[in-house]
mmCIF file of C-alpha atoms and ligand atoms in Angstrom:
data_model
loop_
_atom_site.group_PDB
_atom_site.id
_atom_site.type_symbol
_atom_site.label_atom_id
_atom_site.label_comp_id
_atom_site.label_asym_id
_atom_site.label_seq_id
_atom_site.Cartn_x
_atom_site.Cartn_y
_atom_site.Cartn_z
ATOM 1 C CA UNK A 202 18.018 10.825 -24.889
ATOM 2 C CA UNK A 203 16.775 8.188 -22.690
ATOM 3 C CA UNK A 204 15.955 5.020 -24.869
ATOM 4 C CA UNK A 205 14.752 1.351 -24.271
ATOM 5 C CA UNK A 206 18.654 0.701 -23.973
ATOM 6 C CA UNK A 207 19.128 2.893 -21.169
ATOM 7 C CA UNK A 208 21.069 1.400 -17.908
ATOM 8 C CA UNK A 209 18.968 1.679 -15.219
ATOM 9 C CA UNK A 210 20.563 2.537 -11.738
ATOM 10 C CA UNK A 211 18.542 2.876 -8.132
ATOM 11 C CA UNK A 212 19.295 3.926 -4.298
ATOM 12 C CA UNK A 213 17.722 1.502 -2.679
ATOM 13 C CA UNK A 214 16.683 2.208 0.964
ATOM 14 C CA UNK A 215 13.914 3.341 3.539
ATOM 15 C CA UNK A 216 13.728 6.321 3.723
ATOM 16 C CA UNK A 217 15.377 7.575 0.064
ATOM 17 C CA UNK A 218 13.300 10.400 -0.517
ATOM 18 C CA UNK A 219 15.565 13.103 0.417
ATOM 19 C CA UNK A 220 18.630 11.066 -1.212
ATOM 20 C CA UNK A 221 21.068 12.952 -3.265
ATOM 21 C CA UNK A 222 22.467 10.485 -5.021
ATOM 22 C CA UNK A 223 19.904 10.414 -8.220
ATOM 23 C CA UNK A 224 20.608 14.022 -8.830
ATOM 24 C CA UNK A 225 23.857 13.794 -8.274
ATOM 25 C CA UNK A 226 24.796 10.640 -10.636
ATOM 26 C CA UNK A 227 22.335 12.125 -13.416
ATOM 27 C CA UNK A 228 24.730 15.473 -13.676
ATOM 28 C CA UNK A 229 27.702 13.242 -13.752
ATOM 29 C CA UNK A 230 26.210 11.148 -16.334
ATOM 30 C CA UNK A 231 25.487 14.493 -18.443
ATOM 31 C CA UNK A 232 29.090 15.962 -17.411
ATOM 32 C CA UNK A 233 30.551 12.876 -19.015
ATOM 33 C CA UNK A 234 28.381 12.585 -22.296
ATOM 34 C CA UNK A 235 26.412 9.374 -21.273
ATOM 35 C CA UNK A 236 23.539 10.919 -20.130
ATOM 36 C CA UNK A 237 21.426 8.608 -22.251
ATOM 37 C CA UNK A 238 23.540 5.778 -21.471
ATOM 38 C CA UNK A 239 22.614 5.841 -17.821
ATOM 39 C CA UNK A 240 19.747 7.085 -15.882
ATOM 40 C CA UNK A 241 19.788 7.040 -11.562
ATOM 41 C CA UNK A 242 16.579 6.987 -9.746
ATOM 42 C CA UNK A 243 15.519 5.957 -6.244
ATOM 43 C CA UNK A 244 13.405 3.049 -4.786
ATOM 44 C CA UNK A 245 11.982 3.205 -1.611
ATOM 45 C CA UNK A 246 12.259 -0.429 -0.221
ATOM 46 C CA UNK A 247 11.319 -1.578 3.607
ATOM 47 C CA UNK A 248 13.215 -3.693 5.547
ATOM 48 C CA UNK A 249 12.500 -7.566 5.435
ATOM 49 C CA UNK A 250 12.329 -6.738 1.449
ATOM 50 C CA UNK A 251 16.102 -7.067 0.862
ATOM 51 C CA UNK A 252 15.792 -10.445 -1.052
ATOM 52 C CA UNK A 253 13.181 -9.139 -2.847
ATOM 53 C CA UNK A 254 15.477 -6.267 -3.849
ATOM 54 C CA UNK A 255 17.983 -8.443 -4.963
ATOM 55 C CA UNK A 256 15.847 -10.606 -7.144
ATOM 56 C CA UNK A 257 14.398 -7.637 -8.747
ATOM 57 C CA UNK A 258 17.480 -6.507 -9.964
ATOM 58 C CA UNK A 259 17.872 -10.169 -11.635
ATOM 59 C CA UNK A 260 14.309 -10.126 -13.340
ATOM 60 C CA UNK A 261 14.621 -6.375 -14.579
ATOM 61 C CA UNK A 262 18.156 -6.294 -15.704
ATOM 62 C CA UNK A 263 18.516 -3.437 -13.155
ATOM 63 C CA UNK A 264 22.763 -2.262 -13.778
ATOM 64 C CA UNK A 265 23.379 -0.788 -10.205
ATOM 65 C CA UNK A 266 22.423 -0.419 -6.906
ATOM 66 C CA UNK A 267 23.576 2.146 -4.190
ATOM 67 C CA UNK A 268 22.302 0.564 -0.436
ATOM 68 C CA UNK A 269 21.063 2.457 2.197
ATOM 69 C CA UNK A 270 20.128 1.929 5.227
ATOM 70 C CA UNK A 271 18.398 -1.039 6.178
ATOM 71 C CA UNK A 272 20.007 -3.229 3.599
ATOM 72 C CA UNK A 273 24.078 -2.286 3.792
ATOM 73 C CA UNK A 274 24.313 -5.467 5.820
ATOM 74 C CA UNK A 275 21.174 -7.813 5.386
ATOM 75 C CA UNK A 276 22.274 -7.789 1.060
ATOM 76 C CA UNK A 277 25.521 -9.488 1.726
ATOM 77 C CA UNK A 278 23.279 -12.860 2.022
ATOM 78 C CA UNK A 279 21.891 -12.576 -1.314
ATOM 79 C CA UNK A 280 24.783 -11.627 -3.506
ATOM 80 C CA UNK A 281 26.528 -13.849 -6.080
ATOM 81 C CA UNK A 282 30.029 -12.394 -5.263
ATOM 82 C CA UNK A 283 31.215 -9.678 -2.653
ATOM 83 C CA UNK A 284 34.301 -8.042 -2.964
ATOM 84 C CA UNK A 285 36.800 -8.857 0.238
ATOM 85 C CA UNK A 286 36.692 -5.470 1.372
ATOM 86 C CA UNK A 287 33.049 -5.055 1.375
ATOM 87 C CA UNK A 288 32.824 -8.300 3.209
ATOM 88 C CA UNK A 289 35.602 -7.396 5.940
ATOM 89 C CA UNK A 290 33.678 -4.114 6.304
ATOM 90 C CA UNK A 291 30.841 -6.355 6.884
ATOM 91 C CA UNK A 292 28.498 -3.820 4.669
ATOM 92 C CA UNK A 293 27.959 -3.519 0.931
ATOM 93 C CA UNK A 294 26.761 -0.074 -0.418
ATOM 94 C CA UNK A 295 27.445 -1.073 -3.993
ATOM 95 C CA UNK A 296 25.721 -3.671 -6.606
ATOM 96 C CA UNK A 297 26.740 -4.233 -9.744
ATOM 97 C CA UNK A 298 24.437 -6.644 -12.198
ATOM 98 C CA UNK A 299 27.354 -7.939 -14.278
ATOM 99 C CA UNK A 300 25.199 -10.055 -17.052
ATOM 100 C CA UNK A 301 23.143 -11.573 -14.565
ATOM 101 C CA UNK A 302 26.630 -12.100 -12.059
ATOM 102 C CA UNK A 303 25.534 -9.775 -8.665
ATOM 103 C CA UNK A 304 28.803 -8.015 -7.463
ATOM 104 C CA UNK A 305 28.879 -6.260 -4.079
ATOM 105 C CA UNK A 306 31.314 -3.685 -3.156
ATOM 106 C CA UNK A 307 31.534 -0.834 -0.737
ATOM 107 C CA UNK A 308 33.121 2.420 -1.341
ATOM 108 C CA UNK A 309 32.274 4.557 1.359
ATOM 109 C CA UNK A 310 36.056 3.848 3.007
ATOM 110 C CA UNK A 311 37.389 5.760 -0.370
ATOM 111 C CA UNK A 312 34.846 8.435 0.681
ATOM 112 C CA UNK A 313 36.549 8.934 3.956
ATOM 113 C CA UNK A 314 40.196 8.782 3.281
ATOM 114 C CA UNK A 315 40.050 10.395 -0.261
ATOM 115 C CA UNK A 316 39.347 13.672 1.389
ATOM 116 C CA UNK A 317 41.361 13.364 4.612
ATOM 117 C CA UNK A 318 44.059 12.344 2.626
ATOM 118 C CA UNK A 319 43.901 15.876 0.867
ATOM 119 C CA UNK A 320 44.877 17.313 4.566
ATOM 120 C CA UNK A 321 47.092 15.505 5.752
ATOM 121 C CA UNK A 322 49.537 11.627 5.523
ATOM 122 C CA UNK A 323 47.911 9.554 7.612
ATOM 123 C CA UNK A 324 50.165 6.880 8.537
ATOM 124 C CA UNK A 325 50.839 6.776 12.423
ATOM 125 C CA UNK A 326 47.907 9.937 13.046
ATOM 126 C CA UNK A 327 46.178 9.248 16.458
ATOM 127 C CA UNK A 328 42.211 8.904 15.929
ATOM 128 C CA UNK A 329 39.613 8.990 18.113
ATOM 129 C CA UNK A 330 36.022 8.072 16.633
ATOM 130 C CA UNK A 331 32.705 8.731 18.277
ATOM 131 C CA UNK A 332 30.006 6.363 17.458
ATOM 132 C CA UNK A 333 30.294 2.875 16.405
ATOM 133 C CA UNK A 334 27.516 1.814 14.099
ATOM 134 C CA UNK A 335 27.789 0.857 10.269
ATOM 135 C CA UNK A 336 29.512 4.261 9.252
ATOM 136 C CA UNK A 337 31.905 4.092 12.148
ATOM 137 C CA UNK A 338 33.283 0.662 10.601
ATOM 138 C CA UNK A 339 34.108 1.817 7.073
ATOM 139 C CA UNK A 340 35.593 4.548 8.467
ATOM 140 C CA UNK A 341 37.579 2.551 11.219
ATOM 141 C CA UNK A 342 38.777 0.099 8.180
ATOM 142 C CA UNK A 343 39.439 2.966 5.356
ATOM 143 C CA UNK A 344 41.476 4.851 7.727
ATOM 144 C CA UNK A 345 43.221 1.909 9.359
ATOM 145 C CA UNK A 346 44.525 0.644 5.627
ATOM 146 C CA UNK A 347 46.127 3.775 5.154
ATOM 147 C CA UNK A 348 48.093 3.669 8.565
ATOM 148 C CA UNK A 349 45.967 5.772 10.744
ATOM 149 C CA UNK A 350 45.941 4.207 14.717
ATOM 150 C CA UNK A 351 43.000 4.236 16.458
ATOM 151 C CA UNK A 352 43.713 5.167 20.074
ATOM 152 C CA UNK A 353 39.982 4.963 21.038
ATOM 153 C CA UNK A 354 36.217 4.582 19.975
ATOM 154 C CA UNK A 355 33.399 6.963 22.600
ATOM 155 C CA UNK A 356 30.170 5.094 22.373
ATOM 156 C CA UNK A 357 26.813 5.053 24.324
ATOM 157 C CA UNK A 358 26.378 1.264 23.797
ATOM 158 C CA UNK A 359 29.672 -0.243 25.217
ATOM 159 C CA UNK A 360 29.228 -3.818 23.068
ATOM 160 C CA UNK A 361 28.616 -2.256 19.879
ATOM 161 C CA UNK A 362 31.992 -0.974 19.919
ATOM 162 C CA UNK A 363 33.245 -3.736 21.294
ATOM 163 C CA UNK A 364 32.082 -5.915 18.125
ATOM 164 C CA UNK A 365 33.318 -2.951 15.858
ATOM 165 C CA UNK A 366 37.239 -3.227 17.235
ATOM 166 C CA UNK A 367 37.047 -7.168 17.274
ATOM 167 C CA UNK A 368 35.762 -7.244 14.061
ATOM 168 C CA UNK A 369 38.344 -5.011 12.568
ATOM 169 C CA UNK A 370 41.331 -6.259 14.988
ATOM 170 C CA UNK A 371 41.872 -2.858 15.985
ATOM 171 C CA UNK A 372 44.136 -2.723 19.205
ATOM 172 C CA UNK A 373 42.089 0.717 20.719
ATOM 173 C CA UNK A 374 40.405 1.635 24.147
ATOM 174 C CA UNK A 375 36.479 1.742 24.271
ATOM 175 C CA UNK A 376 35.032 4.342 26.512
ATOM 176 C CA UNK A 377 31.509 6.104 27.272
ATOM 177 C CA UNK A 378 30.511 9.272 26.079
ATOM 178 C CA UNK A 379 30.837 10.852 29.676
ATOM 179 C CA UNK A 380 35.006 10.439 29.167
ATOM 180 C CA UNK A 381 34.883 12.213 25.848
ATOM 181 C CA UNK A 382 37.235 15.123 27.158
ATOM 182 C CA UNK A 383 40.095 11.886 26.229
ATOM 183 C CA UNK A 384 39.784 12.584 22.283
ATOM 184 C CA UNK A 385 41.445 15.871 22.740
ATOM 185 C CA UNK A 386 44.687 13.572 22.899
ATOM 186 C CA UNK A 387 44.194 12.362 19.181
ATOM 187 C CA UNK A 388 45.426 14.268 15.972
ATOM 188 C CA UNK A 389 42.135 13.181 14.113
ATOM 189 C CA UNK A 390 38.347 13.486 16.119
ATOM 190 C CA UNK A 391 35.721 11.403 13.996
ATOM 191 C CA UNK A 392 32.447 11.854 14.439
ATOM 192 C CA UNK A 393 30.435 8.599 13.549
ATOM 193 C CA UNK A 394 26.918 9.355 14.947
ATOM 194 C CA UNK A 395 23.693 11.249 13.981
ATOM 195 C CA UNK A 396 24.249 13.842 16.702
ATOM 196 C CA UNK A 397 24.483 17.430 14.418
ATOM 197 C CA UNK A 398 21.938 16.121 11.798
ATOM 198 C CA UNK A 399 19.258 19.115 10.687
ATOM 199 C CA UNK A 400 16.044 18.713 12.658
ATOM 200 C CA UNK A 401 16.136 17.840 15.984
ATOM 201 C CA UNK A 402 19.955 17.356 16.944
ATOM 202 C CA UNK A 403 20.684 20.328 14.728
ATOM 203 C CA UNK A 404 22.098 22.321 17.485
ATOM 204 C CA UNK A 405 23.941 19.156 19.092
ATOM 205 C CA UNK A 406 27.824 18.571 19.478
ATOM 206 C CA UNK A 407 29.202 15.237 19.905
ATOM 207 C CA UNK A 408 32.431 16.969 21.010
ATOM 208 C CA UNK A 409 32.446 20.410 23.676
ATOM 209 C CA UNK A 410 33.976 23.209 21.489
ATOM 210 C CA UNK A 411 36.437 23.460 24.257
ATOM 211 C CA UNK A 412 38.170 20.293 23.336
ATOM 212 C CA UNK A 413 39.054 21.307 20.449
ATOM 213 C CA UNK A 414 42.857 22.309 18.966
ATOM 214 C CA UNK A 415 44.327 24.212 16.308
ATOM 215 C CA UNK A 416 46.498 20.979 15.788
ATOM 216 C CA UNK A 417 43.422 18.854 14.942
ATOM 217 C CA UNK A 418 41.473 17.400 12.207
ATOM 218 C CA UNK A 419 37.819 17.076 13.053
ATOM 219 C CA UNK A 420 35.500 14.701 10.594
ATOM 220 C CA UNK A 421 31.719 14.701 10.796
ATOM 221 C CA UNK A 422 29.881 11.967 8.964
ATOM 222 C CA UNK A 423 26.809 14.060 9.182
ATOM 223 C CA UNK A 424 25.719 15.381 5.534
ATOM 224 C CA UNK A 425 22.530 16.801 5.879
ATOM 225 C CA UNK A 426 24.162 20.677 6.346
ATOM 226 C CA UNK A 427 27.533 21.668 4.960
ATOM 227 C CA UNK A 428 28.268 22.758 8.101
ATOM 228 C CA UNK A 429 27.130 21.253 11.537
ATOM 229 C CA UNK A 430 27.243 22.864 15.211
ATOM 230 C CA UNK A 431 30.526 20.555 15.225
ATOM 231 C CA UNK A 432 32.303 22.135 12.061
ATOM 232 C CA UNK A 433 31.276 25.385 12.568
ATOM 233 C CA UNK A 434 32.954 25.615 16.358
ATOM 234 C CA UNK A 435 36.103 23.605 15.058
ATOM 235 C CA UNK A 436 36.575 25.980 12.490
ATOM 236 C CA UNK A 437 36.460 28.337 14.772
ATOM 237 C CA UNK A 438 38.782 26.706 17.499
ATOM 238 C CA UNK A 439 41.279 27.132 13.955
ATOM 239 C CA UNK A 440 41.162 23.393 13.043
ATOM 240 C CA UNK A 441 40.824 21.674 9.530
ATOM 241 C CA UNK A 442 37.475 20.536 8.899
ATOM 242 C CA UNK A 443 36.252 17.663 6.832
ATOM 243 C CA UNK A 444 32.448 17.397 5.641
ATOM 244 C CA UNK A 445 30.171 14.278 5.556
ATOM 245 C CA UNK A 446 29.458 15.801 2.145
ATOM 246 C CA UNK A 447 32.886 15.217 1.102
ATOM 247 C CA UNK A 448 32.384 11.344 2.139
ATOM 248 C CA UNK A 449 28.934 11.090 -0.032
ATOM 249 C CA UNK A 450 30.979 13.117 -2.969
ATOM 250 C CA UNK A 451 33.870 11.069 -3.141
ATOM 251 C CA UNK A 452 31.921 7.189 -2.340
ATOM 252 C CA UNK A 453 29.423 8.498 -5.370
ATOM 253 C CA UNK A 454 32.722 9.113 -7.630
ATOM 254 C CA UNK A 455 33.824 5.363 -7.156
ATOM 255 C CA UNK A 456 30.443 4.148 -7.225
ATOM 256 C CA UNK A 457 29.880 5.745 -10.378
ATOM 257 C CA UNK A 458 33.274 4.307 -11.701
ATOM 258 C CA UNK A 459 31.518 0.745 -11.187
ATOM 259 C CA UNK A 460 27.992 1.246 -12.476
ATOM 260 C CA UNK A 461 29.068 2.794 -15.878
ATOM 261 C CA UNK A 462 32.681 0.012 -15.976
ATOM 262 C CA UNK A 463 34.973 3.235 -16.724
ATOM 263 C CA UNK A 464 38.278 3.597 -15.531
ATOM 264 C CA UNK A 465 37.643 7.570 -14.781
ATOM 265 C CA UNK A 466 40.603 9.930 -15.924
ATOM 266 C CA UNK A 467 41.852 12.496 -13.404
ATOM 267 C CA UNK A 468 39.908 14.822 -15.935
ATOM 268 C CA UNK A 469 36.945 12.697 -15.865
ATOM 269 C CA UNK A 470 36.839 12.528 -11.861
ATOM 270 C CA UNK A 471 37.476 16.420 -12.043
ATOM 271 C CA UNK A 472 34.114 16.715 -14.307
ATOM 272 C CA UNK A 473 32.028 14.517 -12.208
ATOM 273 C CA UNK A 474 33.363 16.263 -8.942
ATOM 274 C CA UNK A 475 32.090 19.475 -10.390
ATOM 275 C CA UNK A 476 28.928 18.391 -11.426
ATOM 276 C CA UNK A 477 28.140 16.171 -8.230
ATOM 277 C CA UNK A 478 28.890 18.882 -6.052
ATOM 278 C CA UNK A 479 26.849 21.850 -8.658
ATOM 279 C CA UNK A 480 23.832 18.937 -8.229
ATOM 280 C CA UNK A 481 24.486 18.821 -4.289
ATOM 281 C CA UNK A 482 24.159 22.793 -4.513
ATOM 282 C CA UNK A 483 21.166 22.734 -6.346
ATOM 283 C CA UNK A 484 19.346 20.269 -4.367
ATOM 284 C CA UNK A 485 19.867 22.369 -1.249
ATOM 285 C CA UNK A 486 18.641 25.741 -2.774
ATOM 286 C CA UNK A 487 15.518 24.088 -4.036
ATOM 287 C CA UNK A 488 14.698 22.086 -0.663
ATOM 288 C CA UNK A 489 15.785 25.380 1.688
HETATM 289 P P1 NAP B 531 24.057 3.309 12.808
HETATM 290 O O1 NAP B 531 24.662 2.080 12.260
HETATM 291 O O2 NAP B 531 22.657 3.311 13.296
HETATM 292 O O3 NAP B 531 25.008 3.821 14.023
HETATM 293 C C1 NAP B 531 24.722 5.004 14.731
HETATM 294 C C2 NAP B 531 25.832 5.305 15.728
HETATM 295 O O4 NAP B 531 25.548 6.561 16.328
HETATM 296 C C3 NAP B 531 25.910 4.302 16.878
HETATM 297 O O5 NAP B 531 27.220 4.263 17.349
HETATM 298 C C4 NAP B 531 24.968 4.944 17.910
HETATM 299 O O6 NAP B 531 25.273 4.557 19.236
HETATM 300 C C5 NAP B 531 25.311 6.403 17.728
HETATM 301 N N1 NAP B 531 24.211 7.300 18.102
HETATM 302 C C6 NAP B 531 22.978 7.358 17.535
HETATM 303 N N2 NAP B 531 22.254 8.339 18.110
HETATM 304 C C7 NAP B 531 23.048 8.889 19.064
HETATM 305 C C8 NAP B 531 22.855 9.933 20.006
HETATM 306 N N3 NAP B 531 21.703 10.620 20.069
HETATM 307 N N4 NAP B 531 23.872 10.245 20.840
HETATM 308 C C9 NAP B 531 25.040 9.559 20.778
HETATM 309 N N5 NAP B 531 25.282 8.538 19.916
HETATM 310 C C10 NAP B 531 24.291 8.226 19.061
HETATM 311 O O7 NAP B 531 24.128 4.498 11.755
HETATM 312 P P2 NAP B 531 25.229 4.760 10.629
HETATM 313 O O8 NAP B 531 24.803 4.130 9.359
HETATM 314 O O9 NAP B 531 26.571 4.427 11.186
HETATM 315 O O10 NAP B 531 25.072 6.344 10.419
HETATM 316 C C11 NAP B 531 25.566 7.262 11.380
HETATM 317 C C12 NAP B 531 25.561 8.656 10.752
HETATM 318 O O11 NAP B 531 26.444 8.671 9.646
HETATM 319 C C13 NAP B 531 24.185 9.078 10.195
HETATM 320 O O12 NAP B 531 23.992 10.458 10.446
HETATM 321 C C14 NAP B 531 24.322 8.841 8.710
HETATM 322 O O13 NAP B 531 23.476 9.703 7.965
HETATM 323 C C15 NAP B 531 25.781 9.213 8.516
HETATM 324 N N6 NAP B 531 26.383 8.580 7.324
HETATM 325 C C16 NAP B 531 27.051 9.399 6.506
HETATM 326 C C17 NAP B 531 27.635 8.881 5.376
HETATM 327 C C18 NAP B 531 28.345 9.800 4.458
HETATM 328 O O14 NAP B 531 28.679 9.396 3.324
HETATM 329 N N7 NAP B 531 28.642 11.025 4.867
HETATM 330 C C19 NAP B 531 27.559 7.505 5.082
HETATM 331 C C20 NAP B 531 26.873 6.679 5.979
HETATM 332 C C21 NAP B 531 26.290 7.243 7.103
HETATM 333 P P3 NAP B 531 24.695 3.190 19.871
HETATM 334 O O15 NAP B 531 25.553 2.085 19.318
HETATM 335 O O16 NAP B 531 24.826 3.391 21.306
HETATM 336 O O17 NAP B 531 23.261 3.103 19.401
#
């Protein structure tokens, strides 16, 4: 039962209306027995409003925050502490209200490698990324620490990428998107970018099925379908696919693990995986 005593937790972000976090988080909450412990809601909140944000969760005692887009970046500034990761990533998508002591964190690089880690070592793999904004630079830095090489970054806007692999001291080549027949040379293809999202670029590909190899691993950060244009024709080209889903499911896990201050059991992780992705499910059914 929810109760004057009950932890509040938001996403925070414009626009959060189609998030999944609250519903996912809520059937964790259940699937662990602290449903009335915790409750997860959303909060729209505009850009230029990220101090605000910040201060709000100081006045209301708010536990956690999950950051969205526009404030991964802009909250750093506010914060009483950020974790050296977050702060080498250069984006926080974590806040924890620690008795008034703000705490920023990000976990969307455990998002990325938890899953491709499932597939395959990646010390020494060969990656080539497309994209370059705030996604591609978790990603860059999760799969970096676990001794992935990245051999080069595709982007429309040449500088952007440019920042991204000084920031990150990555030793890799930058190159348009009109020289994108060059990732078929990696072991790992990344997608980083919109381009596959439902709506509009829904029948997009960032990468010509063509290009594609039994031999490779092919990542889309894209979340909004199970499976884009991308993973559909990879799977079909016989490689191993990776979801954008499995990046929200497995960021959500460690974010979780912060808000609520539990060091999750392998059985506890195995309940909240369950129930994250039967929420994920259910959202889908009832907005298709
Ligand atoms: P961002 O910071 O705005 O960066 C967007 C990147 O995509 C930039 O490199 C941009 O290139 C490129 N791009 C945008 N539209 C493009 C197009 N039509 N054609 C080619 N390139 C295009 O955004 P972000 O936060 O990194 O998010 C990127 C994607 O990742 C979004 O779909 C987001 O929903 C998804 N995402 C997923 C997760 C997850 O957990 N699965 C987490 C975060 C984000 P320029 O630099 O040239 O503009």
């Amino acid at each position: 039962m929810l109760t004057a005593k009950t932890k509040i937790c938001l996403v925070v972000g414009w626009p959060i209306d189609h998030s999944l976090s609250p519903a996912m988080h809520n059937a964790a909450y259940e699937a662990l027995g602290i449903g009335g412990e915790f409750v997860y809601l959303g909060a729209n909140v505009r850009e230029g409003d990220t101090e605000k944000m910040v201060e709000a969760m100081r006045t209301l005692g708010i536990r956690g925050y999950a950051c969205t887009m526009p404030h991964k970046v802009k909250v750093l500034e506010y914060l009483d502490e950020v974790d050296p990761i977050a702060r080498q990533i250069g984006a926080v998508n974590t806040v924890l209200n620690d008795w008034g002591v703000l705490k920023g964190y990000n976990t969307d690089w455990l998002g990325v490698v938890t899953p491709l880690k499932q597939l395959t070592d990646l010390k020494g793999k060969k990656v080539a990324m497309i994209g370059a904004g705030g996604a591609a630079r978790a990603i860059a830095f999760g799969m970096t620490k676990e001794g992935a090489v990245f051999s080069t970054i595709f982007n429309r806007t040449q500088e952007r990428a440019l920042e991204l692999v000084e920031g990150l001291g990555l030793d890799c080549e930058i190159k348009g998107l009109d020289e994108i027949a060059q990732a078929s040379g990696a072991d790992i293809i990344v997608n980083a970018t919109p381009v596959g999202m439902k709506g509009v670029m829904e029948s997009e590909t960032p990468l010509p099925k063509e290009l594609i190899k039994p031999r490779h691993i092919i990542f889309d950060v894209v979340y909004s379908l199970e499976r884009t244009r991308l993973l559909r024709e990879a799977a079909e080209q016989g490689a191993k696919v990776v979801s954008g889903i499995d990046m929200v499911l497995y960021q959500a896990i460690e974010q979780l693990a912060l808000h609520t201050g539990r060091n999750l059991t392998d059985e506890d992780r195995n309940k909240v995986e369950r129930a994250m992705r039967g929420a994920i499910e259910k959202v889908r059914l009832d907005i298709s």
